[in-house]
Coordinates of C-alpha atoms in Angstrom, one line a residue:
M1016 CA 81.7 -22.8 -45.0
F1017 CA 82.8 -20.9 -48.1
L1018 CA 86.5 -21.5 -47.2
R1019 CA 85.8 -25.2 -46.6
I1020 CA 84.2 -25.5 -50.0
V1021 CA 87.1 -23.7 -51.7
A1022 CA 89.7 -25.9 -49.9
D1023 CA 87.8 -29.1 -50.7
S1024 CA 87.5 -28.1 -54.4
F1025 CA 91.2 -27.2 -54.5
G1026 CA 92.2 -30.7 -53.5
R1027 CA 90.2 -32.4 -56.3
R1028 CA 91.2 -32.8 -59.9
P1029 CA 95.0 -32.8 -59.1
R1030 CA 96.0 -33.1 -62.7
H1031 CA 94.4 -29.8 -63.7
K1032 CA 95.7 -28.1 -60.6
F1033 CA 99.2 -29.4 -61.2
L1034 CA 99.3 -28.3 -64.9
T1035 CA 97.9 -24.8 -64.1
G1036 CA 100.3 -24.4 -61.1
A1037 CA 103.2 -25.6 -63.3
A1038 CA 102.4 -23.0 -66.0
L1039 CA 102.1 -20.3 -63.4
A1040 CA 105.3 -21.3 -61.7
L1041 CA 107.3 -21.3 -65.0
G1042 CA 105.8 -18.0 -66.1
M1043 CA 106.4 -16.4 -62.7
G1044 CA 109.9 -17.9 -62.5
V1045 CA 110.9 -16.2 -65.7
A1046 CA 109.2 -13.0 -64.6
T1047 CA 111.0 -13.1 -61.2
A1048 CA 114.4 -13.6 -62.9
A1049 CA 113.8 -10.8 -65.4
L1050 CA 112.6 -8.4 -62.8
S1051 CA 115.4 -9.2 -60.4
V1052 CA 118.1 -8.8 -63.1
S1053 CA 116.3 -5.6 -64.4
L1054 CA 116.4 -3.9 -61.0
D1055 CA 120.0 -4.8 -60.6
V1056 CA 121.2 -4.4 -64.2
G1057 CA 121.4 -0.6 -64.0
D1058 CA 124.1 -0.5 -61.3
R1059 CA 125.9 -3.6 -62.7
L1060 CA 126.1 -2.2 -66.2
A1061 CA 126.9 1.3 -65.0
K1062 CA 130.0 -0.1 -63.2
E1063 CA 130.9 -2.1 -66.3
F1064 CA 130.6 1.0 -68.4
R1065 CA 133.2 2.8 -66.3
S1066 CA 135.7 0.8 -68.3
L1067 CA 134.7 3.0 -71.3
G1068 CA 136.3 5.9 -69.7
A1069 CA 135.2 9.2 -68.1
N1070 CA 131.8 10.6 -69.0
L1071 CA 132.3 14.2 -67.9
L1072 CA 135.0 16.8 -68.8
V1073 CA 135.6 19.9 -66.7
T1074 CA 137.4 22.8 -68.2
P1075 CA 137.8 26.5 -67.2
Q1076 CA 135.0 28.8 -68.4
A1077 CA 137.4 30.6 -70.7
D1078 CA 137.6 27.4 -72.6
S1079 CA 133.8 26.8 -72.8
L1080 CA 133.9 27.0 -76.6
P1081 CA 135.5 23.7 -77.6
L1082 CA 137.8 23.3 -80.6
E1083 CA 137.7 19.5 -80.8
I1084 CA 137.5 17.5 -84.0
G1085 CA 137.3 13.7 -83.8
G1086 CA 138.1 13.8 -80.1
V1087 CA 141.3 15.8 -80.6
D1088 CA 141.6 19.2 -78.8
Y1089 CA 143.0 21.7 -81.3
R1090 CA 143.2 24.7 -78.9
P1091 CA 146.7 26.1 -78.1
L1092 CA 148.2 24.3 -75.2
N1093 CA 149.1 27.5 -73.4
A1094 CA 145.8 29.3 -74.0
G1095 CA 143.0 29.9 -71.6
A1096 CA 142.6 29.8 -67.8
Y1097 CA 143.3 27.2 -65.2
L1098 CA 141.5 25.7 -62.3
P1099 CA 142.7 25.2 -58.7
E1100 CA 143.6 21.7 -57.6
A1101 CA 142.6 22.6 -54.1
D1102 CA 138.9 22.6 -55.0
L1103 CA 138.9 18.9 -56.2
P1104 CA 138.0 17.4 -52.8
K1105 CA 134.7 19.3 -53.0
L1106 CA 133.6 16.7 -55.7
K1107 CA 133.0 14.3 -52.9
T1108 CA 130.7 16.7 -51.1
I1109 CA 127.9 17.0 -53.8
F1110 CA 124.6 15.3 -53.4
W1111 CA 125.7 12.5 -55.7
H1112 CA 129.2 12.1 -54.2
N1113 CA 128.8 8.3 -54.0
N1114 CA 128.3 8.3 -57.7
I1115 CA 131.6 10.0 -58.4
M1116 CA 133.7 6.9 -59.0
A1117 CA 137.0 8.7 -60.0
F1118 CA 138.4 12.0 -61.3
A1119 CA 141.8 12.9 -62.7
P1120 CA 143.1 16.5 -63.3
V1121 CA 145.3 17.0 -66.4
L1122 CA 147.8 19.8 -67.1
Q1123 CA 149.2 19.9 -70.6
V1124 CA 152.2 22.0 -71.7
P1125 CA 154.4 22.2 -74.8
A1126 CA 157.8 20.7 -74.2
K1127 CA 161.0 19.5 -75.8
A1128 CA 162.6 16.1 -75.0
S1129 CA 166.4 15.6 -75.2
L1130 CA 167.1 12.1 -76.6
D1131 CA 170.7 11.8 -75.3
A1132 CA 169.9 8.5 -73.8
V1133 CA 169.2 7.1 -77.3
Y1134 CA 172.0 8.5 -79.5
K1135 CA 175.7 8.2 -78.9
L1136 CA 177.1 11.6 -79.8
K1137 CA 180.5 13.0 -80.6
S1138 CA 181.8 16.0 -78.7
D1139 CA 181.0 18.4 -81.6
E1140 CA 177.4 17.2 -82.1
R1141 CA 174.3 18.7 -80.6
I1142 CA 171.9 16.7 -78.5
P1143 CA 168.8 16.0 -80.7
T1144 CA 165.4 17.1 -79.4
E1145 CA 161.9 16.1 -80.1
T1146 CA 159.0 18.6 -79.8
T1147 CA 156.1 17.1 -77.9
T1148 CA 153.4 17.6 -75.3
L1149 CA 154.0 17.0 -71.6
L1150 CA 150.9 15.8 -69.8
G1151 CA 150.8 16.0 -66.0
M1152 CA 148.2 13.9 -64.3
W1153 CA 147.5 11.7 -61.3
S1154 CA 148.0 8.0 -61.6
H1155 CA 147.1 6.6 -58.2
H1156 CA 146.6 9.7 -56.0
S1157 CA 145.1 9.9 -52.5
V1158 CA 142.7 12.8 -52.0
A1159 CA 141.8 14.0 -48.5
V1160 CA 138.0 14.3 -48.4
P1161 CA 136.4 17.0 -46.2
D1162 CA 134.6 14.4 -44.1
G1163 CA 138.0 13.2 -42.9
S1164 CA 138.3 10.1 -45.1
S1165 CA 140.6 9.6 -48.1
F1166 CA 139.7 8.8 -51.7
V1167 CA 142.2 7.2 -54.1
T1168 CA 141.7 8.2 -57.7
G1169 CA 143.6 9.0 -60.9
I1170 CA 143.8 8.4 -64.6
Q1171 CA 144.1 4.7 -64.0
K1172 CA 140.5 4.7 -62.7
T1173 CA 138.9 7.3 -65.1
N1174 CA 140.5 5.7 -68.2
P1175 CA 141.1 2.0 -67.2
W1176 CA 141.3 1.0 -70.9
W1177 CA 144.7 2.7 -71.3
S1178 CA 147.2 -0.1 -71.9
V1179 CA 150.6 0.3 -70.3
E1180 CA 153.6 -1.8 -71.2
G1181 CA 155.9 -1.7 -68.1
R1182 CA 154.4 0.1 -65.1
W1183 CA 152.8 3.4 -64.2
F1184 CA 155.0 6.1 -62.7
T1185 CA 155.0 6.6 -58.9
E1186 CA 153.3 9.7 -57.5
G1187 CA 156.0 12.3 -56.6
A1188 CA 158.8 10.4 -58.3
S1189 CA 160.8 11.7 -61.3
E1190 CA 159.3 9.1 -63.6
C1191 CA 157.2 9.2 -66.7
L1192 CA 155.4 7.2 -69.4
L1193 CA 156.0 7.6 -73.1
G1194 CA 153.2 7.5 -75.6
K1195 CA 153.4 4.5 -77.9
R1196 CA 154.0 6.5 -81.1
F1197 CA 156.5 8.8 -79.4
A1198 CA 158.4 5.8 -78.1
M1199 CA 158.5 4.1 -81.5
R1200 CA 159.6 7.4 -83.2
T1201 CA 162.4 8.0 -80.8
G1202 CA 163.4 4.5 -79.8
E1203 CA 163.5 5.5 -76.1
P1204 CA 163.7 2.2 -74.1
I1205 CA 161.8 1.4 -70.9
G1206 CA 164.1 1.9 -68.0
G1207 CA 166.1 4.7 -69.7
A1208 CA 166.1 8.4 -68.9
I1209 CA 164.8 11.4 -70.9
S1210 CA 165.4 15.1 -70.3
V1211 CA 162.2 17.2 -70.6
H1212 CA 162.5 21.0 -71.2
V1213 CA 159.6 23.4 -70.6
G1214 CA 160.7 27.0 -71.2
T1215 CA 163.8 27.5 -69.1
Q1216 CA 163.0 24.6 -66.8
S1217 CA 164.3 21.1 -67.4
L1218 CA 164.1 17.8 -65.6
S1219 CA 165.4 14.3 -66.2
L1220 CA 162.7 11.6 -65.9
K1221 CA 163.0 7.8 -65.8
V1222 CA 160.9 6.0 -68.3
T1223 CA 158.8 3.3 -66.5
G1224 CA 156.5 2.3 -69.3
V1225 CA 154.9 2.9 -72.7
V1226 CA 151.2 3.8 -72.8
S1227 CA 148.8 3.1 -75.7
T1228 CA 145.5 5.0 -75.8
G1229 CA 144.7 5.2 -79.5
S1230 CA 144.5 9.0 -79.1
A1231 CA 146.7 12.1 -78.8
E1232 CA 148.4 10.7 -75.7
D1233 CA 150.3 8.3 -77.9
D1234 CA 152.5 11.2 -79.1
A1235 CA 153.0 12.7 -75.6
I1236 CA 155.0 12.2 -72.4
I1237 CA 153.0 11.6 -69.3
A1238 CA 154.4 12.5 -65.9
P1239 CA 153.1 13.1 -62.3
L1240 CA 151.0 16.3 -62.1
A1241 CA 153.1 17.9 -59.4
L1242 CA 156.3 17.7 -61.6
V1243 CA 154.6 19.2 -64.6
Q1244 CA 153.1 22.0 -62.5
Q1245 CA 156.6 22.7 -61.2
L1246 CA 158.1 22.7 -64.7
A1247 CA 155.3 24.9 -66.1
D1248 CA 155.3 27.2 -63.1
K1249 CA 151.6 26.5 -62.5
P1250 CA 151.7 25.3 -58.9
G1251 CA 148.4 23.7 -57.7
Q1252 CA 146.7 24.3 -61.1
Y1253 CA 145.3 22.0 -63.9
R1254 CA 143.8 22.6 -67.3
K1255 CA 141.1 19.9 -67.6
L1256 CA 139.5 17.3 -65.4
Y1257 CA 138.1 13.9 -66.3
V1258 CA 135.3 12.6 -64.1
S1259 CA 133.8 9.1 -64.1
A1260 CA 130.3 9.0 -62.6
L1261 CA 127.6 6.4 -62.2
T1262 CA 124.5 7.7 -64.0
K1263 CA 121.1 6.6 -65.3
P1264 CA 120.0 6.9 -68.9
E1265 CA 118.8 10.3 -69.9
D1266 CA 115.2 10.9 -71.0
D1267 CA 113.4 14.0 -72.3
F1268 CA 113.0 15.4 -68.8
A1269 CA 116.8 15.0 -68.1
R1270 CA 117.6 17.0 -71.3
R1271 CA 115.6 20.1 -70.2
D1272 CA 117.4 23.3 -69.2
P1273 CA 117.3 23.5 -65.4
K1274 CA 117.0 27.3 -65.7
T1275 CA 113.5 26.8 -67.2
M1276 CA 112.3 24.4 -64.6
K1277 CA 109.9 25.1 -61.7
P1278 CA 111.2 24.6 -58.2
D1279 CA 109.6 21.1 -57.8
E1280 CA 110.8 20.1 -61.2
L1281 CA 114.4 21.3 -60.4
E1282 CA 114.3 19.3 -57.2
R1283 CA 113.2 16.1 -58.9
W1284 CA 115.8 16.6 -61.7
S1285 CA 118.5 17.3 -59.1
C1286 CA 117.6 14.2 -57.2
S1287 CA 117.9 11.9 -60.2
P1288 CA 121.4 10.6 -61.1
Y1289 CA 121.3 11.9 -64.7
V1290 CA 124.7 12.8 -66.1
S1291 CA 123.4 16.3 -66.8
S1292 CA 122.3 16.8 -63.1
I1293 CA 125.6 15.5 -61.8
A1294 CA 127.4 17.9 -64.2
Y1295 CA 125.2 20.7 -62.8
S1296 CA 126.2 19.8 -59.2
I1297 CA 129.9 19.6 -60.1
K1298 CA 129.7 23.1 -61.6
Q1299 CA 128.3 24.5 -58.4
V1300 CA 131.3 23.3 -56.3
L1301 CA 134.0 24.1 -58.8
P1302 CA 133.7 27.9 -59.4
G1303 CA 134.8 29.2 -62.8
S1304 CA 134.4 25.8 -64.4
D1305 CA 132.5 24.5 -67.4
V1306 CA 131.3 20.9 -67.2
R1307 CA 130.6 19.1 -70.5
V1308 CA 129.2 15.7 -70.9
I1309 CA 131.2 13.3 -73.1
R1310 CA 128.2 12.4 -75.2
R1311 CA 129.7 9.5 -77.1
V1312 CA 130.2 7.7 -73.7
A1313 CA 127.1 8.8 -71.9
E1314 CA 124.7 8.2 -74.8
G1315 CA 126.3 4.8 -75.6
E1316 CA 125.7 3.7 -72.0
G1317 CA 122.1 4.9 -72.1
Q1318 CA 121.3 3.1 -75.3
I1319 CA 122.8 -0.2 -74.2
L1320 CA 121.1 -0.1 -70.8
T1321 CA 117.7 0.9 -72.4
R1322 CA 117.9 -2.0 -74.8
V1323 CA 118.9 -4.5 -72.2
R1324 CA 116.0 -3.5 -70.0
M1325 CA 113.6 -3.5 -73.0
L1326 CA 114.7 -7.1 -73.8
L1327 CA 114.1 -8.1 -70.2
W1328 CA 110.6 -6.5 -70.2
L1329 CA 109.8 -8.2 -73.5
V1330 CA 110.8 -11.6 -72.0
T1331 CA 108.7 -10.9 -68.9
G1332 CA 105.7 -10.0 -71.1
A1333 CA 106.1 -13.1 -73.2
A1334 CA 106.3 -15.3 -70.1
L1335 CA 103.2 -13.6 -68.6
L1336 CA 101.2 -14.1 -71.8
A1337 CA 102.2 -17.7 -72.1
A1338 CA 101.1 -18.3 -68.4
A1339 CA 97.8 -16.5 -69.0
L1340 CA 97.0 -18.7 -72.1
A1341 CA 97.9 -21.8 -70.2
V1342 CA 95.8 -20.8 -67.2
G1343 CA 92.9 -20.0 -69.5
A1344 CA 93.1 -23.3 -71.3
S1345 CA 93.2 -25.2 -68.0
S1346 CA 90.4 -23.2 -66.5
A1347 CA 88.2 -23.7 -69.6
A1348 CA 88.7 -27.5 -69.4
S1349 CA 88.0 -27.5 -65.7
V1350 CA 84.7 -25.5 -66.1
I1351 CA 83.5 -27.9 -68.8
E1352 CA 84.2 -30.9 -66.6
R1353 CA 82.3 -29.3 -63.7
R1354 CA 79.2 -28.4 -65.6
T1355 CA 77.1 -30.8 -63.5
E1356 CA 78.5 -29.5 -60.2
I1357 CA 77.9 -25.9 -61.3
G1358 CA 74.3 -26.7 -62.4
L1359 CA 73.6 -28.5 -59.1
M1360 CA 74.9 -25.5 -57.1
K1361 CA 72.6 -23.2 -59.0
A1362 CA 69.7 -25.5 -58.6
L1363 CA 70.2 -25.4 -54.8
G1364 CA 70.0 -21.6 -54.9
A1365 CA 73.5 -20.3 -55.6
G1366 CA 73.5 -17.2 -57.7
S1367 CA 75.8 -16.5 -60.7
A1368 CA 77.9 -14.1 -58.6
T1369 CA 78.4 -16.8 -55.9
V1370 CA 79.4 -19.4 -58.4
G1371 CA 81.8 -17.0 -60.2
F1372 CA 83.3 -15.9 -56.8
L1373 CA 83.8 -19.5 -55.7
L1374 CA 85.6 -20.4 -58.9
A1375 CA 87.7 -17.2 -58.8
A1376 CA 88.7 -17.9 -55.2
E1377 CA 89.9 -21.4 -56.2
Q1378 CA 92.0 -19.9 -59.0
L1379 CA 93.4 -17.2 -56.7
L1380 CA 94.5 -19.8 -54.2
L1381 CA 96.2 -21.6 -57.1
A1382 CA 97.8 -18.4 -58.2
F1383 CA 99.4 -17.8 -54.8
V1384 CA 100.8 -21.3 -54.7
G1385 CA 102.1 -21.1 -58.2
G1386 CA 103.4 -17.6 -57.7
G1387 CA 105.3 -18.6 -54.6
A1388 CA 106.9 -21.6 -56.4
G1389 CA 107.7 -19.4 -59.4
Y1390 CA 109.4 -16.8 -57.2
A1391 CA 111.6 -19.5 -55.7
L1392 CA 112.4 -20.9 -59.1
G1393 CA 113.1 -17.3 -60.5
I1394 CA 115.5 -16.5 -57.7
I1395 CA 117.6 -19.6 -58.7
L1396 CA 117.4 -18.6 -62.4
A1397 CA 118.3 -14.9 -61.5
R1398 CA 121.4 -16.1 -59.6
L1399 CA 122.6 -18.2 -62.5
L1400 CA 122.0 -15.3 -65.0
G1401 CA 123.7 -12.7 -62.7
E1402 CA 126.7 -14.9 -62.1
K1403 CA 127.2 -15.8 -65.7
I1404 CA 126.6 -12.3 -67.2
F1405 CA 127.7 -9.8 -64.4
G1406 CA 129.8 -12.0 -62.2
A1407 CA 127.5 -11.3 -59.2
A1408 CA 124.0 -12.6 -58.3
P1409 CA 121.2 -10.1 -57.6
E1410 CA 119.9 -10.2 -54.0
P1411 CA 116.4 -11.5 -53.3
S1412 CA 113.9 -8.6 -52.9
L1413 CA 110.7 -8.6 -50.8
I1414 CA 109.3 -6.1 -53.2
V1415 CA 109.8 -8.5 -56.2
F1416 CA 108.1 -11.2 -54.2
F1417 CA 104.9 -9.2 -53.7
V1418 CA 105.0 -8.0 -57.3
I1419 CA 105.2 -11.6 -58.5
L1420 CA 102.2 -12.6 -56.3
G1421 CA 100.2 -9.7 -57.7
L1422 CA 101.2 -10.6 -61.3
A1423 CA 100.3 -14.3 -60.6
A1424 CA 96.9 -13.2 -59.3
G1425 CA 96.4 -10.8 -62.2
V1426 CA 97.4 -13.3 -64.9
T1427 CA 95.2 -16.0 -63.3
I1428 CA 92.1 -13.8 -63.2
L1429 CA 92.7 -12.5 -66.8
G1430 CA 93.3 -16.0 -68.1
S1431 CA 90.2 -17.4 -66.3
A1432 CA 87.9 -14.5 -67.0
F1433 CA 86.2 -15.9 -70.0
P1434 CA 85.7 -19.5 -68.6
L1435 CA 84.4 -18.0 -65.3
R1436 CA 82.0 -15.7 -67.1
R1437 CA 80.8 -18.7 -69.1
A1438 CA 80.3 -20.8 -65.9
S1439 CA 78.3 -18.1 -64.2
R1440 CA 75.8 -18.0 -67.1
Y1441 CA 75.1 -21.7 -67.0
E1442 CA 71.4 -22.6 -66.6
P1443 CA 70.8 -25.5 -64.2
A1444 CA 67.8 -27.1 -65.8
P1445 CA 69.4 -28.1 -69.2
I1446 CA 72.6 -29.3 -67.4
L1447 CA 70.6 -31.5 -65.0
R1448 CA 68.6 -33.0 -67.9
G1449 CA 71.9 -33.9 -69.5
E1450 CA 71.6 -31.5 -72.4

């Protein structure tokens, strides 16, 4: 009988029901879009942020005291220890191995470059040389992972913002890139050859391109890691490692020292993709290494992501507040129009709780209808936002659907609370007398 009364009442006064349902649908639609994008925005932005470059730097422990000013490393090029290249596949065995997007080892050595390809010399003239830095690194290197698969990585993936005129060198070939300032200073053309001398070793390299990074690499020569290891007599070794990892913004808990944590806290910290916890895991599998977070990259990512999420939550809150106000106004008007009906129910024996429960049931039924329509509208809006901003639409989520239904019910009850309370306090006698 109760359900029949609720269903019959729901079908009457269609104008009020439509306005209330429309307000709920619009509010829940905006909330659905914001929640869907917010759940997806972390991964999307994290992948976009990888274009900013690596966010972790691995060096030997002997170099744990950095001498960097303005992003330039002022330590002697031949100082400190080295790390074994053979340990690098272990990076894909840590707990967060799927978050390791790329890594690139670098070996830097002082060198001299013979510019005989530029100058036409007479027989009694010496070949001019240029003192420079020779950087060995992977460009597009395939790494054999312990699980039997392969992983292609290199500086092109850790530092995708590096601009190359020409092409990258081929792994294993006697080729190189020239830094932009070095190429301008020497006039060495793309397609030419340059002789590189490291100690007593020398090698002729074909110039395949000119790289521009806006940093110290613009004054260097960049060649395949294996060739530089051979010239420097450092087989299978590197000096530093750039790592690009997907992370979540750090909070106060993430910045705590893991040595001071309790076992349950350490487990929770290790199972969160903070840049510091990933750095800690990397240090465990690379013995003798020191892993430092590149703060200007990691903190910039966290700040942007936090602000984007805050904006989405503010939009969601504003939409829910607007829906609650609209529902409250519509509910108040409906209660005023139904004063006579409410008075008659009370005169026939219905208590205040029964009247309030009946009106609340009607509003909840309307909330579920409006929430369902709002979810469908929000999915369409989320797809449009996702495709326009991130180039990919977020997938519909069953969790978001139930959250939206819960929000719709909560907003409806809160918005209708005062009118329903007022209706439950009506006295039947004055109403039936027309007062």
